[in-house]
mmCIF file with all atom_site columns, C-alpha atoms in Angstrom:
data_model
loop_
_atom_site.group_PDB
_atom_site.id
_atom_site.type_symbol
_atom_site.label_atom_id
_atom_site.label_alt_id
_atom_site.label_comp_id
_atom_site.label_asym_id
_atom_site.label_entity_id
_atom_site.label_seq_id
_atom_site.pdbx_PDB_ins_code
_atom_site.Cartn_x
_atom_site.Cartn_y
_atom_site.Cartn_z
_atom_site.occupancy
_atom_site.B_iso_or_equiv
_atom_site.pdbx_formal_charge
_atom_site.auth_seq_id
_atom_site.auth_comp_id
_atom_site.auth_asym_id
_atom_site.auth_atom_id
_atom_site.pdbx_PDB_model_num
ATOM 1   C CA . MET A 1 1   ? -0.042  0.009  0.028   1.00 40.00 ? 24  MET A CA 1
ATOM 2   C CA . SER A 1 2   ? 1.279   3.451  -0.909  1.00 46.00 ? 25  SER A CA 1
ATOM 3   C CA . THR A 1 3   ? 2.424   5.796  1.950   1.00 47.00 ? 26  THR A CA 1
ATOM 4   C CA . ASN A 1 4   ? 1.867   8.808  -0.125  1.00 56.00 ? 27  ASN A CA 1
ATOM 5   C CA . LYS A 1 5   ? -0.807  11.324 1.336   1.00 62.00 ? 28  LYS A CA 1
ATOM 6   C CA . PRO A 1 6   ? -2.898  13.605 -0.902  1.00 62.00 ? 29  PRO A CA 1
ATOM 7   C CA . SER A 1 7   ? -1.660  17.194 -0.618  1.00 71.00 ? 30  SER A CA 1
ATOM 8   C CA . LEU A 1 8   ? -4.164  20.149 -0.817  1.00 77.00 ? 31  LEU A CA 1
ATOM 9   C CA . ALA A 1 9   ? -1.257  22.357 -1.385  1.00 80.00 ? 32  ALA A CA 1
ATOM 10  C CA . TYR A 1 10  ? -0.139  20.288 -4.399  1.00 80.00 ? 33  TYR A CA 1
ATOM 11  C CA . THR A 1 11  ? -3.594  20.405 -5.826  1.00 80.00 ? 34  THR A CA 1
ATOM 12  C CA . ILE A 1 12  ? -3.867  24.283 -5.499  1.00 81.00 ? 35  ILE A CA 1
ATOM 13  C CA . LEU A 1 13  ? -0.315  24.674 -6.972  1.00 82.00 ? 36  LEU A CA 1
ATOM 14  C CA . ILE A 1 14  ? -0.989  22.665 -10.083 1.00 81.00 ? 37  ILE A CA 1
ATOM 15  C CA . ALA A 1 15  ? -4.434  24.216 -10.580 1.00 82.00 ? 38  ALA A CA 1
ATOM 16  C CA . SER A 1 16  ? -2.801  27.683 -10.294 1.00 83.00 ? 39  SER A CA 1
ATOM 17  C CA . ALA A 1 17  ? -0.153  26.761 -12.751 1.00 83.00 ? 40  ALA A CA 1
ATOM 18  C CA . ALA A 1 18  ? -2.984  25.716 -15.295 1.00 83.00 ? 41  ALA A CA 1
ATOM 19  C CA . ALA A 1 19  ? -4.967  28.776 -14.551 1.00 84.00 ? 42  ALA A CA 1
ATOM 20  C CA . LEU A 1 20  ? -2.034  30.929 -15.716 1.00 85.00 ? 43  LEU A CA 1
ATOM 21  C CA . GLY A 1 21  ? -3.549  30.296 -19.007 1.00 85.00 ? 44  GLY A CA 1
ATOM 22  C CA . GLY A 1 22  ? -6.506  32.230 -17.900 1.00 87.00 ? 45  GLY A CA 1
ATOM 23  C CA . PHE A 1 23  ? -4.306  35.109 -16.857 1.00 91.00 ? 46  PHE A CA 1
ATOM 24  C CA . LEU A 1 24  ? -2.802  35.257 -20.331 1.00 89.00 ? 47  LEU A CA 1
ATOM 25  C CA . PHE A 1 25  ? -6.344  35.090 -21.705 1.00 87.00 ? 48  PHE A CA 1
ATOM 26  C CA . GLY A 1 26  ? -7.266  38.130 -19.891 1.00 89.00 ? 49  GLY A CA 1
ATOM 27  C CA . PHE A 1 27  ? -4.010  39.784 -20.488 1.00 91.00 ? 50  PHE A CA 1
ATOM 28  C CA . ASP A 1 28  ? -3.886  39.266 -24.348 1.00 87.00 ? 51  ASP A CA 1
ATOM 29  C CA . THR A 1 29  ? -7.448  40.406 -24.846 1.00 86.00 ? 52  THR A CA 1
ATOM 30  C CA . ALA A 1 30  ? -7.051  43.594 -22.759 1.00 88.00 ? 53  ALA A CA 1
ATOM 31  C CA . VAL A 1 31  ? -3.555  44.823 -23.726 1.00 88.00 ? 54  VAL A CA 1
ATOM 32  C CA . ILE A 1 32  ? -4.630  46.090 -27.162 1.00 88.00 ? 55  ILE A CA 1
ATOM 33  C CA . ASN A 1 33  ? -6.619  48.909 -25.341 1.00 86.00 ? 56  ASN A CA 1
ATOM 34  C CA . GLY A 1 34  ? -3.585  51.008 -24.663 1.00 83.00 ? 57  GLY A CA 1
ATOM 35  C CA . ALA A 1 35  ? -2.187  50.679 -28.169 1.00 82.00 ? 58  ALA A CA 1
ATOM 36  C CA . VAL A 1 36  ? -5.023  51.381 -30.383 1.00 83.00 ? 59  VAL A CA 1
ATOM 37  C CA . LEU A 1 37  ? -4.259  55.219 -30.945 1.00 83.00 ? 60  LEU A CA 1
ATOM 38  C CA . ALA A 1 38  ? -0.609  54.701 -31.295 1.00 83.00 ? 61  ALA A CA 1
ATOM 39  C CA . LEU A 1 39  ? -1.095  51.960 -33.988 1.00 82.00 ? 62  LEU A CA 1
ATOM 40  C CA . LYS A 1 40  ? -3.410  54.401 -35.868 1.00 82.00 ? 63  LYS A CA 1
ATOM 41  C CA . THR A 1 41  ? -0.717  57.068 -35.813 1.00 82.00 ? 64  THR A CA 1
ATOM 42  C CA . ASN A 1 42  ? 2.214   54.787 -36.432 1.00 79.00 ? 65  ASN A CA 1
ATOM 43  C CA . PHE A 1 43  ? 0.903   52.969 -39.325 1.00 78.00 ? 66  PHE A CA 1
ATOM 44  C CA . GLY A 1 44  ? -1.667  55.565 -40.644 1.00 74.00 ? 67  GLY A CA 1
ATOM 45  C CA . ALA A 1 45  ? -4.206  52.796 -40.242 1.00 70.00 ? 68  ALA A CA 1
ATOM 46  C CA . GLY A 1 46  ? -7.909  53.351 -41.005 1.00 76.00 ? 69  GLY A CA 1
ATOM 47  C CA . ASP A 1 47  ? -10.753 52.530 -38.624 1.00 81.00 ? 70  ASP A CA 1
ATOM 48  C CA . TRP A 1 48  ? -11.455 49.173 -40.464 1.00 83.00 ? 71  TRP A CA 1
ATOM 49  C CA . GLU A 1 49  ? -7.801  48.142 -40.100 1.00 83.00 ? 72  GLU A CA 1
ATOM 50  C CA . ILE A 1 50  ? -7.781  49.012 -36.345 1.00 83.00 ? 73  ILE A CA 1
ATOM 51  C CA . GLY A 1 51  ? -11.123 47.180 -35.906 1.00 85.00 ? 74  GLY A CA 1
ATOM 52  C CA . LEU A 1 52  ? -9.556  44.137 -37.514 1.00 84.00 ? 75  LEU A CA 1
ATOM 53  C CA . SER A 1 53  ? -6.528  44.335 -35.232 1.00 82.00 ? 76  SER A CA 1
ATOM 54  C CA . VAL A 1 54  ? -8.707  44.240 -32.175 1.00 82.00 ? 77  VAL A CA 1
ATOM 55  C CA . SER A 1 55  ? -11.437 41.803 -33.370 1.00 83.00 ? 78  SER A CA 1
ATOM 56  C CA . LEU A 1 56  ? -9.620  39.125 -35.291 1.00 83.00 ? 79  LEU A CA 1
ATOM 57  C CA . ALA A 1 57  ? -7.950  38.053 -32.059 1.00 83.00 ? 80  ALA A CA 1
ATOM 58  C CA . LEU A 1 58  ? -11.482 36.752 -31.050 1.00 84.00 ? 81  LEU A CA 1
ATOM 59  C CA . LEU A 1 59  ? -11.773 34.941 -34.402 1.00 85.00 ? 82  LEU A CA 1
ATOM 60  C CA . GLY A 1 60  ? -8.469  33.293 -33.685 1.00 86.00 ? 83  GLY A CA 1
ATOM 61  C CA . ALA A 1 61  ? -9.851  32.320 -30.227 1.00 86.00 ? 84  ALA A CA 1
ATOM 62  C CA . ALA A 1 62  ? -12.883 30.567 -31.885 1.00 88.00 ? 85  ALA A CA 1
ATOM 63  C CA . GLY A 1 63  ? -10.411 28.442 -33.937 1.00 87.00 ? 86  GLY A CA 1
ATOM 64  C CA . GLY A 1 64  ? -8.254  27.811 -31.011 1.00 87.00 ? 87  GLY A CA 1
ATOM 65  C CA . ALA A 1 65  ? -11.140 26.741 -28.846 1.00 87.00 ? 88  ALA A CA 1
ATOM 66  C CA . PHE A 1 66  ? -12.584 24.542 -31.588 1.00 88.00 ? 89  PHE A CA 1
ATOM 67  C CA . PHE A 1 67  ? -9.534  22.472 -32.008 1.00 89.00 ? 90  PHE A CA 1
ATOM 68  C CA . ALA A 1 68  ? -7.958  22.476 -28.559 1.00 85.00 ? 91  ALA A CA 1
ATOM 69  C CA . GLY A 1 69  ? -10.255 19.723 -27.129 1.00 83.00 ? 92  GLY A CA 1
ATOM 70  C CA . GLN A 1 70  ? -9.379  17.328 -29.972 1.00 86.00 ? 93  GLN A CA 1
ATOM 71  C CA . LEU A 1 71  ? -5.691  18.026 -29.621 1.00 88.00 ? 94  LEU A CA 1
ATOM 72  C CA . ALA A 1 72  ? -5.799  17.819 -25.951 1.00 84.00 ? 95  ALA A CA 1
ATOM 73  C CA . ASP A 1 73  ? -7.435  14.358 -26.151 1.00 84.00 ? 96  ASP A CA 1
ATOM 74  C CA . ARG A 1 74  ? -4.744  13.222 -28.571 1.00 86.00 ? 97  ARG A CA 1
ATOM 75  C CA . PHE A 1 75  ? -1.571  14.662 -27.246 1.00 87.00 ? 98  PHE A CA 1
ATOM 76  C CA . GLY A 1 76  ? -2.355  15.502 -23.576 1.00 84.00 ? 99  GLY A CA 1
ATOM 77  C CA . ARG A 1 77  ? -3.351  18.520 -21.679 1.00 86.00 ? 100 ARG A CA 1
ATOM 78  C CA . VAL A 1 78  ? 0.177   19.486 -20.731 1.00 86.00 ? 101 VAL A CA 1
ATOM 79  C CA . LYS A 1 79  ? 1.525   19.418 -24.282 1.00 88.00 ? 102 LYS A CA 1
ATOM 80  C CA . CYS A 1 80  ? -1.369  21.708 -25.364 1.00 89.00 ? 103 CYS A CA 1
ATOM 81  C CA . MET A 1 81  ? -0.734  24.004 -22.604 1.00 88.00 ? 104 MET A CA 1
ATOM 82  C CA . VAL A 1 82  ? 2.933   24.263 -23.667 1.00 91.00 ? 105 VAL A CA 1
ATOM 83  C CA . GLY A 1 83  ? 1.723   24.881 -27.216 1.00 90.00 ? 106 GLY A CA 1
ATOM 84  C CA . ALA A 1 84  ? -0.598  27.581 -26.061 1.00 90.00 ? 107 ALA A CA 1
ATOM 85  C CA . SER A 1 85  ? 2.213   29.256 -24.088 1.00 90.00 ? 108 SER A CA 1
ATOM 86  C CA . ALA A 1 86  ? 4.367   29.237 -27.296 1.00 92.00 ? 109 ALA A CA 1
ATOM 87  C CA . LEU A 1 87  ? 1.567   30.879 -29.234 1.00 91.00 ? 110 LEU A CA 1
ATOM 88  C CA . PHE A 1 88  ? 1.198   33.618 -26.644 1.00 90.00 ? 111 PHE A CA 1
ATOM 89  C CA . PHE A 1 89  ? 5.073   34.101 -26.562 1.00 93.00 ? 112 PHE A CA 1
ATOM 90  C CA . VAL A 1 90  ? 5.514   34.571 -30.305 1.00 93.00 ? 113 VAL A CA 1
ATOM 91  C CA . SER A 1 91  ? 2.433   36.638 -30.537 1.00 91.00 ? 114 SER A CA 1
ATOM 92  C CA . ALA A 1 92  ? 3.665   38.973 -27.646 1.00 91.00 ? 115 ALA A CA 1
ATOM 93  C CA . ILE A 1 93  ? 7.019   39.378 -29.408 1.00 91.00 ? 116 ILE A CA 1
ATOM 94  C CA . GLY A 1 94  ? 5.531   39.796 -33.006 1.00 91.00 ? 117 GLY A CA 1
ATOM 95  C CA . SER A 1 95  ? 2.931   42.237 -31.965 1.00 88.00 ? 118 SER A CA 1
ATOM 96  C CA . GLY A 1 96  ? 5.608   44.569 -30.547 1.00 87.00 ? 119 GLY A CA 1
ATOM 97  C CA . MET A 1 97  ? 7.571   44.667 -33.653 1.00 88.00 ? 120 MET A CA 1
ATOM 98  C CA . PRO A 1 98  ? 5.411   44.633 -36.807 1.00 84.00 ? 121 PRO A CA 1
ATOM 99  C CA . PHE A 1 99  ? 6.362   46.175 -40.059 1.00 86.00 ? 122 PHE A CA 1
ATOM 100 C CA . THR A 1 100 ? 2.893   46.876 -41.144 1.00 85.00 ? 123 THR A CA 1
ATOM 101 C CA . ILE A 1 101 ? -0.478  46.895 -39.544 1.00 85.00 ? 124 ILE A CA 1
ATOM 102 C CA . PHE A 1 102 ? -1.292  43.634 -41.468 1.00 87.00 ? 125 PHE A CA 1
ATOM 103 C CA . ASP A 1 103 ? 1.360   41.647 -39.907 1.00 87.00 ? 126 ASP A CA 1
ATOM 104 C CA . PHE A 1 104 ? 0.390   43.140 -36.502 1.00 88.00 ? 127 PHE A CA 1
ATOM 105 C CA . ILE A 1 105 ? -3.163  41.754 -37.300 1.00 88.00 ? 128 ILE A CA 1
ATOM 106 C CA . PHE A 1 106 ? -1.520  38.442 -38.083 1.00 91.00 ? 129 PHE A CA 1
ATOM 107 C CA . TRP A 1 107 ? 0.384   38.291 -34.762 1.00 91.00 ? 130 TRP A CA 1
ATOM 108 C CA . ARG A 1 108 ? -2.901  39.207 -32.892 1.00 89.00 ? 131 ARG A CA 1
ATOM 109 C CA . LEU A 1 109 ? -4.547  36.369 -34.708 1.00 90.00 ? 132 LEU A CA 1
ATOM 110 C CA . VAL A 1 110 ? -1.928  34.008 -33.459 1.00 90.00 ? 133 VAL A CA 1
ATOM 111 C CA . GLY A 1 111 ? -2.373  35.151 -29.990 1.00 88.00 ? 134 GLY A CA 1
ATOM 112 C CA . GLY A 1 112 ? -6.143  34.733 -30.312 1.00 88.00 ? 135 GLY A CA 1
ATOM 113 C CA . VAL A 1 113 ? -5.549  31.080 -31.035 1.00 90.00 ? 136 VAL A CA 1
ATOM 114 C CA . GLY A 1 114 ? -3.613  30.693 -27.809 1.00 88.00 ? 137 GLY A CA 1
ATOM 115 C CA . VAL A 1 115 ? -6.409  32.468 -25.990 1.00 87.00 ? 138 VAL A CA 1
ATOM 116 C CA . GLY A 1 116 ? -9.023  30.022 -27.372 1.00 88.00 ? 139 GLY A CA 1
ATOM 117 C CA . ALA A 1 117 ? -6.750  26.996 -26.506 1.00 88.00 ? 140 ALA A CA 1
ATOM 118 C CA . ALA A 1 118 ? -6.171  28.245 -23.031 1.00 86.00 ? 141 ALA A CA 1
ATOM 119 C CA . SER A 1 119 ? -9.892  28.784 -22.428 1.00 85.00 ? 142 SER A CA 1
ATOM 120 C CA . VAL A 1 120 ? -10.534 25.129 -23.170 1.00 87.00 ? 143 VAL A CA 1
ATOM 121 C CA . ILE A 1 121 ? -7.537  23.415 -21.789 1.00 86.00 ? 144 ILE A CA 1
ATOM 122 C CA . ALA A 1 122 ? -7.044  25.082 -18.364 1.00 86.00 ? 145 ALA A CA 1
ATOM 123 C CA . PRO A 1 123 ? -10.628 24.491 -16.928 1.00 85.00 ? 146 PRO A CA 1
ATOM 124 C CA . ALA A 1 124 ? -10.536 20.928 -18.250 1.00 85.00 ? 147 ALA A CA 1
ATOM 125 C CA . TYR A 1 125 ? -7.163  20.184 -16.571 1.00 86.00 ? 148 TYR A CA 1
ATOM 126 C CA . ILE A 1 126 ? -8.204  21.844 -13.286 1.00 86.00 ? 149 ILE A CA 1
ATOM 127 C CA . ALA A 1 127 ? -11.472 19.887 -13.278 1.00 84.00 ? 150 ALA A CA 1
ATOM 128 C CA . GLU A 1 128 ? -9.637  16.600 -13.967 1.00 84.00 ? 151 GLU A CA 1
ATOM 129 C CA . THR A 1 129 ? -6.991  17.082 -11.341 1.00 82.00 ? 152 THR A CA 1
ATOM 130 C CA . SER A 1 130 ? -9.160  18.408 -8.416  1.00 78.00 ? 153 SER A CA 1
ATOM 131 C CA . PRO A 1 131 ? -10.792 16.256 -5.815  1.00 78.00 ? 154 PRO A CA 1
ATOM 132 C CA . ALA A 1 132 ? -14.511 16.303 -6.120  1.00 77.00 ? 155 ALA A CA 1
ATOM 133 C CA . HIS A 1 133 ? -15.216 18.249 -3.072  1.00 78.00 ? 156 HIS A CA 1
ATOM 134 C CA . LEU A 1 134 ? -12.863 20.939 -4.219  1.00 77.00 ? 157 LEU A CA 1
ATOM 135 C CA . ARG A 1 135 ? -13.685 20.938 -7.902  1.00 77.00 ? 158 ARG A CA 1
ATOM 136 C CA . GLY A 1 136 ? -15.928 24.068 -7.987  1.00 80.00 ? 159 GLY A CA 1
ATOM 137 C CA . ARG A 1 137 ? -13.459 26.161 -5.932  1.00 80.00 ? 160 ARG A CA 1
ATOM 138 C CA . MET A 1 138 ? -10.502 25.085 -8.003  1.00 79.00 ? 161 MET A CA 1
ATOM 139 C CA . GLY A 1 139 ? -12.449 25.764 -11.185 1.00 78.00 ? 162 GLY A CA 1
ATOM 140 C CA . SER A 1 140 ? -13.165 29.369 -10.130 1.00 82.00 ? 163 SER A CA 1
ATOM 141 C CA . LEU A 1 141 ? -9.424  30.005 -10.285 1.00 82.00 ? 164 LEU A CA 1
ATOM 142 C CA . GLN A 1 142 ? -9.710  30.256 -14.086 1.00 83.00 ? 165 GLN A CA 1
ATOM 143 C CA . GLN A 1 143 ? -12.200 33.037 -13.778 1.00 85.00 ? 166 GLN A CA 1
ATOM 144 C CA . LEU A 1 144 ? -10.093 34.743 -11.144 1.00 89.00 ? 167 LEU A CA 1
ATOM 145 C CA . ALA A 1 145 ? -7.069  34.456 -13.319 1.00 89.00 ? 168 ALA A CA 1
ATOM 146 C CA . ILE A 1 146 ? -8.872  35.950 -16.437 1.00 90.00 ? 169 ILE A CA 1
ATOM 147 C CA . VAL A 1 147 ? -10.003 39.111 -14.627 1.00 92.00 ? 170 VAL A CA 1
ATOM 148 C CA . THR A 1 148 ? -6.548  39.313 -12.926 1.00 92.00 ? 171 THR A CA 1
ATOM 149 C CA . GLY A 1 149 ? -4.940  39.174 -16.363 1.00 92.00 ? 172 GLY A CA 1
ATOM 150 C CA . ILE A 1 150 ? -7.290  41.946 -17.627 1.00 93.00 ? 173 ILE A CA 1
ATOM 151 C CA . PHE A 1 151 ? -6.399  44.142 -14.687 1.00 94.00 ? 174 PHE A CA 1
ATOM 152 C CA . ALA A 1 152 ? -2.603  43.428 -14.957 1.00 93.00 ? 175 ALA A CA 1
ATOM 153 C CA . ALA A 1 153 ? -2.605  44.404 -18.734 1.00 92.00 ? 176 ALA A CA 1
ATOM 154 C CA . LEU A 1 154 ? -4.541  47.798 -18.070 1.00 93.00 ? 177 LEU A CA 1
ATOM 155 C CA . LEU A 1 155 ? -2.203  48.366 -15.124 1.00 94.00 ? 178 LEU A CA 1
ATOM 156 C CA . SER A 1 156 ? 0.867   47.767 -16.997 1.00 91.00 ? 179 SER A CA 1
ATOM 157 C CA . ASN A 1 157 ? -0.285  49.854 -19.893 1.00 91.00 ? 180 ASN A CA 1
ATOM 158 C CA . TYR A 1 158 ? -1.049  52.747 -17.439 1.00 92.00 ? 181 TYR A CA 1
ATOM 159 C CA . MET A 1 159 ? 2.499   52.394 -15.844 1.00 91.00 ? 182 MET A CA 1
ATOM 160 C CA . ILE A 1 160 ? 4.320   52.364 -19.209 1.00 91.00 ? 183 ILE A CA 1
ATOM 161 C CA . VAL A 1 161 ? 2.436   55.392 -20.506 1.00 89.00 ? 184 VAL A CA 1
ATOM 162 C CA . ALA A 1 162 ? 2.939   57.269 -17.109 1.00 89.00 ? 185 ALA A CA 1
ATOM 163 C CA . VAL A 1 163 ? 6.591   56.940 -17.409 1.00 87.00 ? 186 VAL A CA 1
ATOM 164 C CA . ALA A 1 164 ? 6.812   57.479 -21.264 1.00 84.00 ? 187 ALA A CA 1
ATOM 165 C CA . GLY A 1 165 ? 4.182   60.233 -21.300 1.00 83.00 ? 188 GLY A CA 1
ATOM 166 C CA . SER A 1 166 ? 2.354   58.704 -24.285 1.00 80.00 ? 189 SER A CA 1
ATOM 167 C CA . ALA A 1 167 ? 1.975   55.252 -25.951 1.00 77.00 ? 190 ALA A CA 1
ATOM 168 C CA . GLU A 1 168 ? 3.634   56.827 -28.971 1.00 82.00 ? 191 GLU A CA 1
ATOM 169 C CA . ASN A 1 169 ? 6.744   57.992 -27.100 1.00 83.00 ? 192 ASN A CA 1
ATOM 170 C CA . VAL A 1 170 ? 10.046  56.105 -26.610 1.00 78.00 ? 193 VAL A CA 1
ATOM 171 C CA . PHE A 1 171 ? 10.065  54.055 -23.467 1.00 82.00 ? 194 PHE A CA 1
ATOM 172 C CA . LEU A 1 172 ? 13.108  51.816 -23.081 1.00 81.00 ? 195 LEU A CA 1
ATOM 173 C CA . GLY A 1 173 ? 15.856  50.794 -25.427 1.00 81.00 ? 196 GLY A CA 1
ATOM 174 C CA . GLY A 1 174 ? 14.772  53.138 -28.152 1.00 82.00 ? 197 GLY A CA 1
ATOM 175 C CA . PHE A 1 175 ? 11.448  51.242 -28.533 1.00 83.00 ? 198 PHE A CA 1
ATOM 176 C CA . LYS A 1 176 ? 8.138   52.955 -28.139 1.00 86.00 ? 199 LYS A CA 1
ATOM 177 C CA . ALA A 1 177 ? 5.822   52.521 -25.211 1.00 88.00 ? 200 ALA A CA 1
ATOM 178 C CA . TRP A 1 178 ? 3.106   50.592 -27.214 1.00 87.00 ? 201 TRP A CA 1
ATOM 179 C CA . GLN A 1 179 ? 5.679   48.010 -28.232 1.00 88.00 ? 202 GLN A CA 1
ATOM 180 C CA . TRP A 1 180 ? 6.577   47.435 -24.630 1.00 91.00 ? 203 TRP A CA 1
ATOM 181 C CA . MET A 1 181 ? 2.932   46.849 -23.793 1.00 90.00 ? 204 MET A CA 1
ATOM 182 C CA . PHE A 1 182 ? 2.828   43.815 -25.868 1.00 91.00 ? 205 PHE A CA 1
ATOM 183 C CA . TRP A 1 183 ? 6.380   42.570 -25.081 1.00 92.00 ? 206 TRP A CA 1
ATOM 184 C CA . ILE A 1 184 ? 5.506   42.563 -21.272 1.00 91.00 ? 207 ILE A CA 1
ATOM 185 C CA . GLU A 1 185 ? 3.082   39.651 -22.007 1.00 91.00 ? 208 GLU A CA 1
ATOM 186 C CA . ALA A 1 186 ? 6.064   37.559 -23.021 1.00 91.00 ? 209 ALA A CA 1
ATOM 187 C CA . ILE A 1 187 ? 7.089   37.099 -19.367 1.00 91.00 ? 210 ILE A CA 1
ATOM 188 C CA . PRO A 1 188 ? 3.895   35.334 -18.036 1.00 91.00 ? 211 PRO A CA 1
ATOM 189 C CA . ALA A 1 189 ? 3.723   33.502 -21.480 1.00 92.00 ? 212 ALA A CA 1
ATOM 190 C CA . ALA A 1 190 ? 7.317   32.003 -20.802 1.00 92.00 ? 213 ALA A CA 1
ATOM 191 C CA . LEU A 1 191 ? 6.343   31.160 -17.167 1.00 91.00 ? 214 LEU A CA 1
ATOM 192 C CA . TYR A 1 192 ? 3.166   29.388 -18.354 1.00 90.00 ? 215 TYR A CA 1
ATOM 193 C CA . GLY A 1 193 ? 5.093   27.134 -20.610 1.00 89.00 ? 216 GLY A CA 1
ATOM 194 C CA . ILE A 1 194 ? 7.748   26.472 -17.865 1.00 91.00 ? 217 ILE A CA 1
ATOM 195 C CA . PHE A 1 195 ? 5.092   25.647 -15.214 1.00 88.00 ? 218 PHE A CA 1
ATOM 196 C CA . ALA A 1 196 ? 3.275   23.383 -17.686 1.00 87.00 ? 219 ALA A CA 1
ATOM 197 C CA . LEU A 1 197 ? 6.275   21.329 -18.018 1.00 88.00 ? 220 LEU A CA 1
ATOM 198 C CA . LEU A 1 198 ? 6.513   20.879 -14.339 1.00 86.00 ? 221 LEU A CA 1
ATOM 199 C CA . ILE A 1 199 ? 3.092   19.716 -13.605 1.00 85.00 ? 222 ILE A CA 1
ATOM 200 C CA . PRO A 1 200 ? 1.767   16.124 -14.085 1.00 85.00 ? 223 PRO A CA 1
ATOM 201 C CA . GLU A 1 201 ? -0.551  15.134 -16.965 1.00 84.00 ? 224 GLU A CA 1
ATOM 202 C CA . SER A 1 202 ? -4.227  14.891 -16.132 1.00 80.00 ? 225 SER A CA 1
ATOM 203 C CA . PRO A 1 203 ? -5.011  11.307 -14.790 1.00 83.00 ? 226 PRO A CA 1
ATOM 204 C CA . ARG A 1 204 ? -8.175  11.303 -16.869 1.00 83.00 ? 227 ARG A CA 1
ATOM 205 C CA . PHE A 1 205 ? -5.930  11.699 -20.025 1.00 79.00 ? 228 PHE A CA 1
ATOM 206 C CA . LEU A 1 206 ? -3.621  8.995  -18.770 1.00 84.00 ? 229 LEU A CA 1
ATOM 207 C CA . VAL A 1 207 ? -6.405  6.502  -18.040 1.00 85.00 ? 230 VAL A CA 1
ATOM 208 C CA . GLY A 1 208 ? -7.894  7.081  -21.383 1.00 83.00 ? 231 GLY A CA 1
ATOM 209 C CA . HIS A 1 209 ? -4.512  6.285  -22.948 1.00 79.00 ? 232 HIS A CA 1
ATOM 210 C CA . HIS A 1 210 ? -4.242  3.130  -20.761 1.00 82.00 ? 233 HIS A CA 1
ATOM 211 C CA . ARG A 1 211 ? -1.211  4.552  -18.688 1.00 83.00 ? 234 ARG A CA 1
ATOM 212 C CA . LEU A 1 212 ? -2.740  3.372  -15.504 1.00 84.00 ? 235 LEU A CA 1
ATOM 213 C CA . GLU A 1 213 ? 0.398   3.243  -13.263 1.00 83.00 ? 236 GLU A CA 1
ATOM 214 C CA . GLU A 1 214 ? 1.145   6.926  -14.097 1.00 79.00 ? 237 GLU A CA 1
ATOM 215 C CA . ALA A 1 215 ? -2.538  7.885  -13.416 1.00 80.00 ? 238 ALA A CA 1
ATOM 216 C CA . SER A 1 216 ? -2.278  6.170  -10.161 1.00 84.00 ? 239 SER A CA 1
ATOM 217 C CA . ARG A 1 217 ? 0.799   8.017  -8.947  1.00 83.00 ? 240 ARG A CA 1
ATOM 218 C CA . VAL A 1 218 ? -0.828  11.362 -9.890  1.00 78.00 ? 241 VAL A CA 1
ATOM 219 C CA . LEU A 1 219 ? -4.068  10.484 -8.062  1.00 79.00 ? 242 LEU A CA 1
ATOM 220 C CA . GLU A 1 220 ? -2.182  9.418  -5.001  1.00 79.00 ? 243 GLU A CA 1
ATOM 221 C CA . LYS A 1 221 ? -0.622  12.963 -4.804  1.00 77.00 ? 244 LYS A CA 1
ATOM 222 C CA . LEU A 1 222 ? -4.058  14.659 -5.298  1.00 75.00 ? 245 LEU A CA 1
#
């Protein structure tokens, strides 16, 4: 008989790591707010182009959400979380260094795919790794993370503009403030990928793929 004891702290830790995808969900959807006018000025973009730069991220999210479940069932929740973190990361870097408004729109679309994937994978993973009597409370971490991400994006935008004086002004390293607004997201995106590599695979996925011993070890800790 195993001497391992279930750990509430461990359960909260891995649920919080997964919920970081929700934080990025909120951050990515809100960060564009501080850069709209700067983008319009920097690229001479019209209203429809700015509208696309904001709205197409949601179209990408629809695509990411549609395929994420199938991919998670085939490759695992953890691998899909790592993939979502990579999409967030490259979107953050690309959005901060576009050559035209159209490649900016492309990078926002890429980030949107990450948003959609995270919105499906994170709550599923949390539900599958939480004990039944804690499942509702653990699941609420995803919603808390989303609104915290929105707050963090707006706060970081405000702080950057407060120092630079305007989103169009130079902030650090010769780059403009609006560029840094997007690059800031690369930090939690990288952390999301690192944390995803450190947490166990969902026991439900392991059982579904006949990896019973691994599933048993994970369940003992939970």
